[in-house]
Amino acid sequence: MIEAAVHLAAQPRLDTLVTEWRSETQRLRTDYAGTAWLGDRPADDTGLAGPDYTRRGVDVQLFLPDTHWYAVDALDDVEIQVTGGLVQVAATARQTQGLVGALAAPTVDFFEHPDGEPGVGICLSLRGEIWSNLGLSYRVSVLCRPDAVLRSGGRVDDEPADDEPAAGD
C-alpha cells in the first residue's frame, strides 16, 4: 500500500575493507545513504516541499538503487545498521510548521532480484502515516565477508530524467 509517492535520492555508496580488531578478519563495510522524499519532491529553486496536507498512508519497500547483490548463504554473519532522521516538514500556508503524522523506524531487509537474477539486494522499508510532505534521510551500513558480494551494485548518477521513473515510483 502506498498512498504517498516516495522518491529516493541516493548519495554515492561507500565501500571499505575493514579489519575486525579481535579476530583480525577482513570484512567489507558498505554504507548506503540518501534521502527518501515522501509526498512531493522539493522545488528546485527553494529546496522546499509543498504544503500538501492530506493524510496518507506509507507502507513501502524501496530497493536501494546502488545495492550490491549478495549470496544468501554467505550472509550468516552479516551485521546491519539503519538510521533515519527527519530533514524537512513542509510549512503551512501561514508559514508555520506543518503536521508530520508518524513514521515507524526504517528497517532493512534482503529481497530477491526483481528480474530473477541470482542474489539478494538491500531494501529500505518505510511505514506509517503522514499528513504533509516529508524528507527522511537514511543511512544503511552493511558489514559482511567480502565473498558475500556476488556482483557490485551500480553507482548512483544524477536524478532520473522527467520521463524515467524514480526508485520506488
PDB file of N, CA and C in Angstrom, residues 29-123:
ATOM      1  N   ARG A  29      32.721  -3.290   4.489  1.00  0.00           N
ATOM      2  CA  ARG A  29      31.726  -2.377   5.048  1.00  0.00           C
ATOM      3  C   ARG A  29      31.207  -1.525   3.894  1.00  0.00           C
ATOM      4  N   THR A  30      29.904  -1.581   3.704  1.00  0.00           N
ATOM      5  CA  THR A  30      29.257  -0.791   2.662  1.00  0.00           C
ATOM      6  C   THR A  30      28.274   0.151   3.327  1.00  0.00           C
ATOM      7  N   ASP A  31      28.391   1.432   2.995  1.00  0.00           N
ATOM      8  CA  ASP A  31      27.486   2.459   3.520  1.00  0.00           C
ATOM      9  C   ASP A  31      26.642   2.999   2.385  1.00  0.00           C
ATOM     10  N   TYR A  32      25.335   2.868   2.543  1.00  0.00           N
ATOM     11  CA  TYR A  32      24.361   3.428   1.607  1.00  0.00           C
ATOM     12  C   TYR A  32      23.705   4.603   2.326  1.00  0.00           C
ATOM     13  N   ALA A  33      23.505   5.714   1.632  1.00  0.00           N
ATOM     14  CA  ALA A  33      22.891   6.877   2.267  1.00  0.00           C
ATOM     15  C   ALA A  33      22.100   7.663   1.238  1.00  0.00           C
ATOM     16  N   GLY A  34      21.163   8.449   1.721  1.00  0.00           N
ATOM     17  CA  GLY A  34      20.388   9.289   0.828  1.00  0.00           C
ATOM     18  C   GLY A  34      19.191   9.869   1.544  1.00  0.00           C
ATOM     19  N   THR A  35      18.251  10.360   0.743  1.00  0.00           N
ATOM     20  CA  THR A  35      17.019  10.939   1.258  1.00  0.00           C
ATOM     21  C   THR A  35      15.836  10.296   0.563  1.00  0.00           C
ATOM     22  N   ALA A  36      14.826   9.957   1.343  1.00  0.00           N
ATOM     23  CA  ALA A  36      13.549   9.488   0.792  1.00  0.00           C
ATOM     24  C   ALA A  36      12.569  10.647   0.945  1.00  0.00           C
ATOM     25  N   TRP A  37      12.075  11.155  -0.168  1.00  0.00           N
ATOM     26  CA  TRP A  37      11.080  12.228  -0.150  1.00  0.00           C
ATOM     27  C   TRP A  37       9.715  11.583  -0.203  1.00  0.00           C
ATOM     28  N   LEU A  38       8.900  11.823   0.787  1.00  0.00           N
ATOM     29  CA  LEU A  38       7.560  11.250   0.869  1.00  0.00           C
ATOM     30  C   LEU A  38       6.556  12.332   0.526  1.00  0.00           C
ATOM     31  N   GLY A  39       5.724  12.074  -0.449  1.00  0.00           N
ATOM     32  CA  GLY A  39       4.824  13.101  -0.969  1.00  0.00           C
ATOM     33  C   GLY A  39       5.485  13.721  -2.175  1.00  0.00           C
ATOM     34  N   ASP A  40       5.554  15.027  -2.226  1.00  0.00           N
ATOM     35  CA  ASP A  40       6.184  15.718  -3.356  1.00  0.00           C
ATOM     36  C   ASP A  40       7.678  15.869  -3.147  1.00  0.00           C
ATOM     37  N   ARG A  41       8.401  15.950  -4.269  1.00  0.00           N
ATOM     38  CA  ARG A  41       9.815  16.308  -4.206  1.00  0.00           C
ATOM     39  C   ARG A  41       9.923  17.796  -3.905  1.00  0.00           C
ATOM     40  N   PRO A  42      11.038  18.214  -3.325  1.00  0.00           N
ATOM     41  CA  PRO A  42      11.194  19.655  -3.066  1.00  0.00           C
ATOM     42  C   PRO A  42      11.389  20.427  -4.370  1.00  0.00           C
ATOM     43  N   ALA A  43      11.012  21.689  -4.344  1.00  0.00           N
ATOM     44  CA  ALA A  43      11.186  22.557  -5.507  1.00  0.00           C
ATOM     45  C   ALA A  43      12.671  22.794  -5.765  1.00  0.00           C
ATOM     46  N   ASP A  44      13.065  22.814  -7.034  1.00  0.00           N
ATOM     47  CA  ASP A  44      14.468  23.023  -7.387  1.00  0.00           C
ATOM     48  C   ASP A  44      14.984  24.389  -6.931  1.00  0.00           C
ATOM     49  N   ASP A  45      14.149  25.411  -7.024  1.00  0.00           N
ATOM     50  CA  ASP A  45      14.624  26.764  -6.717  1.00  0.00           C
ATOM     51  C   ASP A  45      14.713  27.058  -5.222  1.00  0.00           C
ATOM     52  N   THR A  46      13.833  26.501  -4.410  1.00  0.00           N
ATOM     53  CA  THR A  46      13.838  26.806  -2.972  1.00  0.00           C
ATOM     54  C   THR A  46      14.315  25.646  -2.106  1.00  0.00           C
ATOM     55  N   GLY A  47      14.225  24.416  -2.612  1.00  0.00           N
ATOM     56  CA  GLY A  47      14.561  23.250  -1.809  1.00  0.00           C
ATOM     57  C   GLY A  47      13.480  22.845  -0.841  1.00  0.00           C
ATOM     58  N   LEU A  48      12.309  23.501  -0.930  1.00  0.00           N
ATOM     59  CA  LEU A  48      11.213  23.212  -0.007  1.00  0.00           C
ATOM     60  C   LEU A  48      10.136  22.368  -0.676  1.00  0.00           C
ATOM     61  N   ALA A  49       9.534  21.492   0.105  1.00  0.00           N
ATOM     62  CA  ALA A  49       8.416  20.679  -0.372  1.00  0.00           C
ATOM     63  C   ALA A  49       7.128  21.468  -0.191  1.00  0.00           C
ATOM     64  N   GLY A  50       6.179  21.243  -1.072  1.00  0.00           N
ATOM     65  CA  GLY A  50       4.906  21.958  -1.000  1.00  0.00           C
ATOM     66  C   GLY A  50       4.047  21.515   0.170  1.00  0.00           C
ATOM     67  N   PRO A  51       3.125  22.393   0.608  1.00  0.00           N
ATOM     68  CA  PRO A  51       2.285  22.105   1.773  1.00  0.00           C
ATOM     69  C   PRO A  51       1.034  21.303   1.406  1.00  0.00           C
ATOM     70  N   ASP A  52       1.200  20.039   1.056  1.00  0.00           N
ATOM     71  CA  ASP A  52       0.077  19.171   0.715  1.00  0.00           C
ATOM     72  C   ASP A  52      -0.379  18.466   1.985  1.00  0.00           C
ATOM     73  N   TYR A  53      -1.413  19.010   2.652  1.00  0.00           N
ATOM     74  CA  TYR A  53      -1.856  18.454   3.921  1.00  0.00           C
ATOM     75  C   TYR A  53      -2.989  17.469   3.717  1.00  0.00           C
ATOM     76  N   THR A  54      -2.615  16.316   3.252  1.00  0.00           N
ATOM     77  CA  THR A  54      -3.547  15.225   3.058  1.00  0.00           C
ATOM     78  C   THR A  54      -3.031  14.052   3.884  1.00  0.00           C
ATOM     79  N   ARG A  55      -3.894  13.425   4.609  1.00  0.00           N
ATOM     80  CA  ARG A  55      -3.499  12.255   5.399  1.00  0.00           C
ATOM     81  C   ARG A  55      -3.283  11.091   4.439  1.00  0.00           C
ATOM     82  N   ARG A  56      -2.066  10.541   4.455  1.00  0.00           N
ATOM     83  CA  ARG A  56      -1.703   9.470   3.519  1.00  0.00           C
ATOM     84  C   ARG A  56      -0.953   8.365   4.240  1.00  0.00           C
ATOM     85  N   GLY A  57      -1.256   7.145   3.874  1.00  0.00           N
ATOM     86  CA  GLY A  57      -0.541   6.010   4.433  1.00  0.00           C
ATOM     87  C   GLY A  57       0.742   5.759   3.666  1.00  0.00           C
ATOM     88  N   VAL A  58       1.744   5.248   4.377  1.00  0.00           N
ATOM     89  CA  VAL A  58       3.021   4.876   3.769  1.00  0.00           C
ATOM     90  C   VAL A  58       3.350   3.468   4.234  1.00  0.00           C
ATOM     91  N   ASP A  59       3.515   2.558   3.310  1.00  0.00           N
ATOM     92  CA  ASP A  59       3.955   1.191   3.600  1.00  0.00           C
ATOM     93  C   ASP A  59       4.657   0.726   2.335  1.00  0.00           C
ATOM     94  N   VAL A  60       5.957   0.964   2.264  1.00  0.00           N
ATOM     95  CA  VAL A  60       6.673   0.773   1.009  1.00  0.00           C
ATOM     96  C   VAL A  60       8.043   0.132   1.251  1.00  0.00           C
ATOM     97  N   GLN A  61       8.457  -0.692   0.311  1.00  0.00           N
ATOM     98  CA  GLN A  61       9.786  -1.277   0.309  1.00  0.00           C
ATOM     99  C   GLN A  61      10.501  -0.732  -0.927  1.00  0.00           C
ATOM    100  N   LEU A  62      11.657  -0.118  -0.708  1.00  0.00           N
ATOM    101  CA  LEU A  62      12.407   0.525  -1.785  1.00  0.00           C
ATOM    102  C   LEU A  62      13.769  -0.128  -1.946  1.00  0.00           C
ATOM    103  N   PHE A  63      14.038  -0.711  -3.129  1.00  0.00           N
ATOM    104  CA  PHE A  63      15.379  -1.207  -3.399  1.00  0.00           C
ATOM    105  C   PHE A  63      16.320  -0.022  -3.436  1.00  0.00           C
ATOM    106  N   LEU A  64      17.430  -0.113  -2.732  1.00  0.00           N
ATOM    107  CA  LEU A  64      18.425   0.938  -2.838  1.00  0.00           C
ATOM    108  C   LEU A  64      19.015   0.859  -4.245  1.00  0.00           C
ATOM    109  N   PRO A  65      19.053   1.968  -4.970  1.00  0.00           N
ATOM    110  CA  PRO A  65      19.428   1.918  -6.385  1.00  0.00           C
ATOM    111  C   PRO A  65      20.855   1.452  -6.637  1.00  0.00           C
ATOM    112  N   ASP A  66      21.732   1.543  -5.644  1.00  0.00           N
ATOM    113  CA  ASP A  66      23.126   1.138  -5.818  1.00  0.00           C
ATOM    114  C   ASP A  66      23.469  -0.108  -5.003  1.00  0.00           C
ATOM    115  N   THR A  67      22.450  -0.905  -4.658  1.00  0.00           N
ATOM    116  CA  THR A  67      22.682  -2.076  -3.819  1.00  0.00           C
ATOM    117  C   THR A  67      23.629  -3.073  -4.477  1.00  0.00           C
ATOM    118  N   HIS A  68      24.488  -3.664  -3.640  1.00  0.00           N
ATOM    119  CA  HIS A  68      25.245  -4.835  -4.081  1.00  0.00           C
ATOM    120  C   HIS A  68      24.269  -6.006  -4.107  1.00  0.00           C
ATOM    121  N   TRP A  69      24.610  -7.044  -4.828  1.00  0.00           N
ATOM    122  CA  TRP A  69      23.821  -8.272  -4.847  1.00  0.00           C
ATOM    123  C   TRP A  69      24.614  -9.321  -4.104  1.00  0.00           C
ATOM    124  N   TYR A  70      24.011  -9.828  -3.031  1.00  0.00           N
ATOM    125  CA  TYR A  70      24.678 -10.692  -2.074  1.00  0.00           C
ATOM    126  C   TYR A  70      24.233 -12.147  -2.222  1.00  0.00           C
ATOM    127  N   ALA A  71      25.152 -13.074  -1.922  1.00  0.00           N
ATOM    128  CA  ALA A  71      24.840 -14.508  -1.877  1.00  0.00           C
ATOM    129  C   ALA A  71      24.165 -14.804  -0.547  1.00  0.00           C
ATOM    130  N   VAL A  72      22.975 -15.365  -0.595  1.00  0.00           N
ATOM    131  CA  VAL A  72      22.198 -15.618   0.625  1.00  0.00           C
ATOM    132  C   VAL A  72      22.970 -16.486   1.616  1.00  0.00           C
ATOM    133  N   ASP A  73      23.614 -17.545   1.131  1.00  0.00           N
ATOM    134  CA  ASP A  73      24.298 -18.475   2.028  1.00  0.00           C
ATOM    135  C   ASP A  73      25.570 -17.884   2.644  1.00  0.00           C
ATOM    136  N   ALA A  74      26.010 -16.722   2.196  1.00  0.00           N
ATOM    137  CA  ALA A  74      27.204 -16.081   2.761  1.00  0.00           C
ATOM    138  C   ALA A  74      26.852 -14.938   3.714  1.00  0.00           C
ATOM    139  N   LEU A  75      25.570 -14.800   4.046  1.00  0.00           N
ATOM    140  CA  LEU A  75      25.136 -13.707   4.923  1.00  0.00           C
ATOM    141  C   LEU A  75      24.848 -14.176   6.348  1.00  0.00           C
ATOM    142  N   ASP A  76      25.371 -15.336   6.731  1.00  0.00           N
ATOM    143  CA  ASP A  76      25.083 -15.874   8.054  1.00  0.00           C
ATOM    144  C   ASP A  76      25.647 -15.015   9.184  1.00  0.00           C
ATOM    145  N   ASP A  77      26.665 -14.217   8.918  1.00  0.00           N
ATOM    146  CA  ASP A  77      27.235 -13.372   9.972  1.00  0.00           C
ATOM    147  C   ASP A  77      27.157 -11.880   9.629  1.00  0.00           C
ATOM    148  N   VAL A  78      26.239 -11.522   8.744  1.00  0.00           N
ATOM    149  CA  VAL A  78      26.090 -10.123   8.337  1.00  0.00           C
ATOM    150  C   VAL A  78      25.615  -9.266   9.508  1.00  0.00           C
ATOM    151  N   GLU A  79      26.098  -8.033   9.563  1.00  0.00           N
ATOM    152  CA  GLU A  79      25.636  -7.065  10.550  1.00  0.00           C
ATOM    153  C   GLU A  79      25.143  -5.844   9.789  1.00  0.00           C
ATOM    154  N   ILE A  80      23.981  -5.317  10.208  1.00  0.00           N
ATOM    155  CA  ILE A  80      23.373  -4.180   9.512  1.00  0.00           C
ATOM    156  C   ILE A  80      22.961  -3.133  10.532  1.00  0.00           C
ATOM    157  N   GLN A  81      23.222  -1.875  10.186  1.00  0.00           N
ATOM    158  CA  GLN A  81      22.710  -0.743  10.953  1.00  0.00           C
ATOM    159  C   GLN A  81      21.891   0.112  10.004  1.00  0.00           C
ATOM    160  N   VAL A  82      20.767   0.617  10.481  1.00  0.00           N
ATOM    161  CA  VAL A  82      19.974   1.551   9.686  1.00  0.00           C
ATOM    162  C   VAL A  82      19.536   2.690  10.595  1.00  0.00           C
ATOM    163  N   THR A  83      19.679   3.903  10.099  1.00  0.00           N
ATOM    164  CA  THR A  83      19.228   5.074  10.828  1.00  0.00           C
ATOM    165  C   THR A  83      18.451   5.969   9.879  1.00  0.00           C
ATOM    166  N   GLY A  84      17.565   6.743  10.445  1.00  0.00           N
ATOM    167  CA  GLY A  84      16.798   7.692   9.648  1.00  0.00           C
ATOM    168  C   GLY A  84      16.511   8.926  10.474  1.00  0.00           C
ATOM    169  N   GLY A  85      16.401  10.044   9.809  1.00  0.00           N
ATOM    170  CA  GLY A  85      16.102  11.287  10.503  1.00  0.00           C
ATOM    171  C   GLY A  85      15.290  12.210   9.630  1.00  0.00           C
ATOM    172  N   LEU A  86      14.364  12.891  10.231  1.00  0.00           N
ATOM    173  CA  LEU A  86      13.516  13.830   9.513  1.00  0.00           C
ATOM    174  C   LEU A  86      14.342  15.048   9.100  1.00  0.00           C
ATOM    175  N   VAL A  87      14.302  15.411   7.810  1.00  0.00           N
ATOM    176  CA  VAL A  87      15.067  16.568   7.350  1.00  0.00           C
ATOM    177  C   VAL A  87      14.189  17.731   6.946  1.00  0.00           C
ATOM    178  N   GLN A  88      12.924  17.477   6.663  1.00  0.00           N
ATOM    179  CA  GLN A  88      12.068  18.577   6.272  1.00  0.00           C
ATOM    180  C   GLN A  88      10.607  18.236   6.489  1.00  0.00           C
ATOM    181  N   VAL A  89       9.878  19.182   7.016  1.00  0.00           N
ATOM    182  CA  VAL A  89       8.429  19.113   7.092  1.00  0.00           C
ATOM    183  C   VAL A  89       7.929  20.387   6.430  1.00  0.00           C
ATOM    184  N   ALA A  90       7.028  20.255   5.498  1.00  0.00           N
ATOM    185  CA  ALA A  90       6.551  21.429   4.762  1.00  0.00           C
ATOM    186  C   ALA A  90       5.849  22.409   5.688  1.00  0.00           C
ATOM    187  N   ALA A  91       6.043  23.692   5.424  1.00  0.00           N
ATOM    188  CA  ALA A  91       5.372  24.739   6.204  1.00  0.00           C
ATOM    189  C   ALA A  91       3.937  24.892   5.714  1.00  0.00           C
ATOM    190  N   THR A  92       3.076  25.416   6.577  1.00  0.00           N
ATOM    191  CA  THR A  92       1.694  25.664   6.190  1.00  0.00           C
ATOM    192  C   THR A  92       1.609  26.959   5.376  1.00  0.00           C
ATOM    193  N   ALA A  93       0.435  27.252   4.848  1.00  0.00           N
ATOM    194  CA  ALA A  93       0.223  28.486   4.094  1.00  0.00           C
ATOM    195  C   ALA A  93       0.476  29.708   4.971  1.00  0.00           C
ATOM    196  N   ARG A  94       0.358  29.550   6.287  1.00  0.00           N
ATOM    197  CA  ARG A  94       0.610  30.659   7.224  1.00  0.00           C
ATOM    198  C   ARG A  94       2.058  30.690   7.701  1.00  0.00           C
ATOM    199  N   GLN A  95       2.912  29.904   7.046  1.00  0.00           N
ATOM    200  CA  GLN A  95       4.340  29.834   7.353  1.00  0.00           C
ATOM    201  C   GLN A  95       4.628  29.285   8.746  1.00  0.00           C
ATOM    202  N   THR A  96       3.778  28.379   9.221  1.00  0.00           N
ATOM    203  CA  THR A  96       4.032  27.701  10.486  1.00  0.00           C
ATOM    204  C   THR A  96       4.407  26.258  10.188  1.00  0.00           C
ATOM    205  N   GLN A  97       4.914  25.549  11.175  1.00  0.00           N
ATOM    206  CA  GLN A  97       5.324  24.167  10.998  1.00  0.00           C
ATOM    207  C   GLN A  97       4.109  23.284  10.713  1.00  0.00           C
ATOM    208  N   GLY A  98       4.223  22.414   9.745  1.00  0.00           N
ATOM    209  CA  GLY A  98       3.125  21.528   9.396  1.00  0.00           C
ATOM    210  C   GLY A  98       3.060  20.309  10.296  1.00  0.00           C
ATOM    211  N   LEU A  99       2.087  19.477  10.052  1.00  0.00           N
ATOM    212  CA  LEU A  99       1.913  18.236  10.799  1.00  0.00           C
ATOM    213  C   LEU A  99       2.751  17.136  10.174  1.00  0.00           C
ATOM    214  N   VAL A 100       3.306  16.263  10.988  1.00  0.00           N
ATOM    215  CA  VAL A 100       4.131  15.176  10.487  1.00  0.00           C
ATOM    216  C   VAL A 100       3.331  13.893  10.336  1.00  0.00           C
ATOM    217  N   GLY A 101       2.574  13.523  11.339  1.00  0.00           N
ATOM    218  CA  GLY A 101       1.999  12.186  11.378  1.00  0.00           C
ATOM    219  C   GLY A 101       2.995  11.300  12.091  1.00  0.00           C
ATOM    220  N   ALA A 102       3.198  10.098  11.593  1.00  0.00           N
ATOM    221  CA  ALA A 102       4.150   9.192  12.237  1.00  0.00           C
ATOM    222  C   ALA A 102       4.779   8.278  11.205  1.00  0.00           C
ATOM    223  N   LEU A 103       6.074   8.053  11.351  1.00  0.00           N
ATOM    224  CA  LEU A 103       6.790   7.060  10.567  1.00  0.00           C
ATOM    225  C   LEU A 103       7.456   6.113  11.545  1.00  0.00           C
ATOM    226  N   ALA A 104       7.236   4.832  11.348  1.00  0.00           N
ATOM    227  CA  ALA A 104       7.913   3.852  12.186  1.00  0.00           C
ATOM    228  C   ALA A 104       9.394   3.862  11.821  1.00  0.00           C
ATOM    229  N   ALA A 105      10.223   3.340  12.686  1.00  0.00           N
ATOM    230  CA  ALA A 105      11.657   3.287  12.409  1.00  0.00           C
ATOM    231  C   ALA A 105      11.894   2.580  11.078  1.00  0.00           C
ATOM    232  N   PRO A 106      12.753   3.134  10.236  1.00  0.00           N
ATOM    233  CA  PRO A 106      13.041   2.465   8.968  1.00  0.00           C
ATOM    234  C   PRO A 106      13.702   1.115   9.237  1.00  0.00           C
ATOM    235  N   THR A 107      13.399   0.143   8.416  1.00  0.00           N
ATOM    236  CA  THR A 107      14.007  -1.177   8.545  1.00  0.00           C
ATOM    237  C   THR A 107      14.633  -1.563   7.215  1.00  0.00           C
ATOM    238  N   VAL A 108      15.505  -2.557   7.274  1.00  0.00           N
ATOM    239  CA  VAL A 108      16.190  -3.040   6.078  1.00  0.00           C
ATOM    240  C   VAL A 108      16.016  -4.550   6.008  1.00  0.00           C
ATOM    241  N   ASP A 109      15.753  -5.022   4.802  1.00  0.00           N
ATOM    242  CA  ASP A 109      15.642  -6.457   4.544  1.00  0.00           C
ATOM    243  C   ASP A 109      16.401  -6.768   3.265  1.00  0.00           C
ATOM    244  N   PHE A 110      16.690  -8.040   3.079  1.00  0.00           N
ATOM    245  CA  PHE A 110      17.245  -8.512   1.818  1.00  0.00           C
ATOM    246  C   PHE A 110      16.093  -9.068   0.992  1.00  0.00           C
ATOM    247  N   PHE A 111      16.008  -8.668  -0.269  1.00  0.00           N
ATOM    248  CA  PHE A 111      14.972  -9.167  -1.167  1.00  0.00           C
ATOM    249  C   PHE A 111      15.606  -9.721  -2.427  1.00  0.00           C
ATOM    250  N   GLU A 112      14.929 -10.697  -3.030  1.00  0.00           N
ATOM    251  CA  GLU A 112      15.426 -11.291  -4.272  1.00  0.00           C
ATOM    252  C   GLU A 112      15.421 -10.262  -5.391  1.00  0.00           C
ATOM    253  N   HIS A 113      16.280 -10.494  -6.368  1.00  0.00           N
ATOM    254  CA  HIS A 113      16.380  -9.605  -7.518  1.00  0.00           C
ATOM    255  C   HIS A 113      15.036  -9.559  -8.243  1.00  0.00           C
ATOM    256  N   PRO A 114      14.539  -8.365  -8.593  1.00  0.00           N
ATOM    257  CA  PRO A 114      13.223  -8.269  -9.244  1.00  0.00           C
ATOM    258  C   PRO A 114      13.155  -8.946 -10.612  1.00  0.00           C
ATOM    259  N   ASP A 115      14.306  -9.123 -11.271  1.00  0.00           N
ATOM    260  CA  ASP A 115      14.332  -9.784 -12.580  1.00  0.00           C
ATOM    261  C   ASP A 115      14.740 -11.244 -12.486  1.00  0.00           C
ATOM    262  N   GLY A 116      14.797 -11.791 -11.270  1.00  0.00           N
ATOM    263  CA  GLY A 116      15.105 -13.200 -11.086  1.00  0.00           C
ATOM    264  C   GLY A 116      16.584 -13.544 -11.162  1.00  0.00           C
ATOM    265  N   GLU A 117      17.458 -12.551 -11.214  1.00  0.00           N
ATOM    266  CA  GLU A 117      18.889 -12.838 -11.240  1.00  0.00           C
ATOM    267  C   GLU A 117      19.335 -13.327  -9.872  1.00  0.00           C
ATOM    268  N   PRO A 118      20.475 -14.005  -9.797  1.00  0.00           N
ATOM    269  CA  PRO A 118      20.929 -14.533  -8.510  1.00  0.00           C
ATOM    270  C   PRO A 118      21.261 -13.441  -7.506  1.00  0.00           C
ATOM    271  N   GLY A 119      21.032 -13.738  -6.246  1.00  0.00           N
ATOM    272  CA  GLY A 119      21.403 -12.841  -5.170  1.00  0.00           C
ATOM    273  C   GLY A 119      20.239 -12.060  -4.606  1.00  0.00           C
ATOM    274  N   VAL A 120      20.524 -11.424  -3.493  1.00  0.00           N
ATOM    275  CA  VAL A 120      19.546 -10.577  -2.824  1.00  0.00           C
ATOM    276  C   VAL A 120      20.147  -9.186  -2.669  1.00  0.00           C
ATOM    277  N   GLY A 121      19.272  -8.180  -2.688  1.00  0.00           N
ATOM    278  CA  GLY A 121      19.704  -6.798  -2.551  1.00  0.00           C
ATOM    279  C   GLY A 121      19.079  -6.148  -1.337  1.00  0.00           C
ATOM    280  N   ILE A 122      19.579  -4.979  -0.996  1.00  0.00           N
ATOM    281  CA  ILE A 122      19.113  -4.232   0.166  1.00  0.00           C
ATOM    282  C   ILE A 122      17.846  -3.460  -0.180  1.00  0.00           C
ATOM    283  N   CYS A 123      16.870  -3.586   0.692  1.00  0.00           N
ATOM    284  CA  CYS A 123      15.586  -2.928   0.516  1.00  0.00           C
ATOM    285  C   CYS A 123      15.259  -2.156   1.789  1.00  0.00           C
TER     286      CYS A 123
END
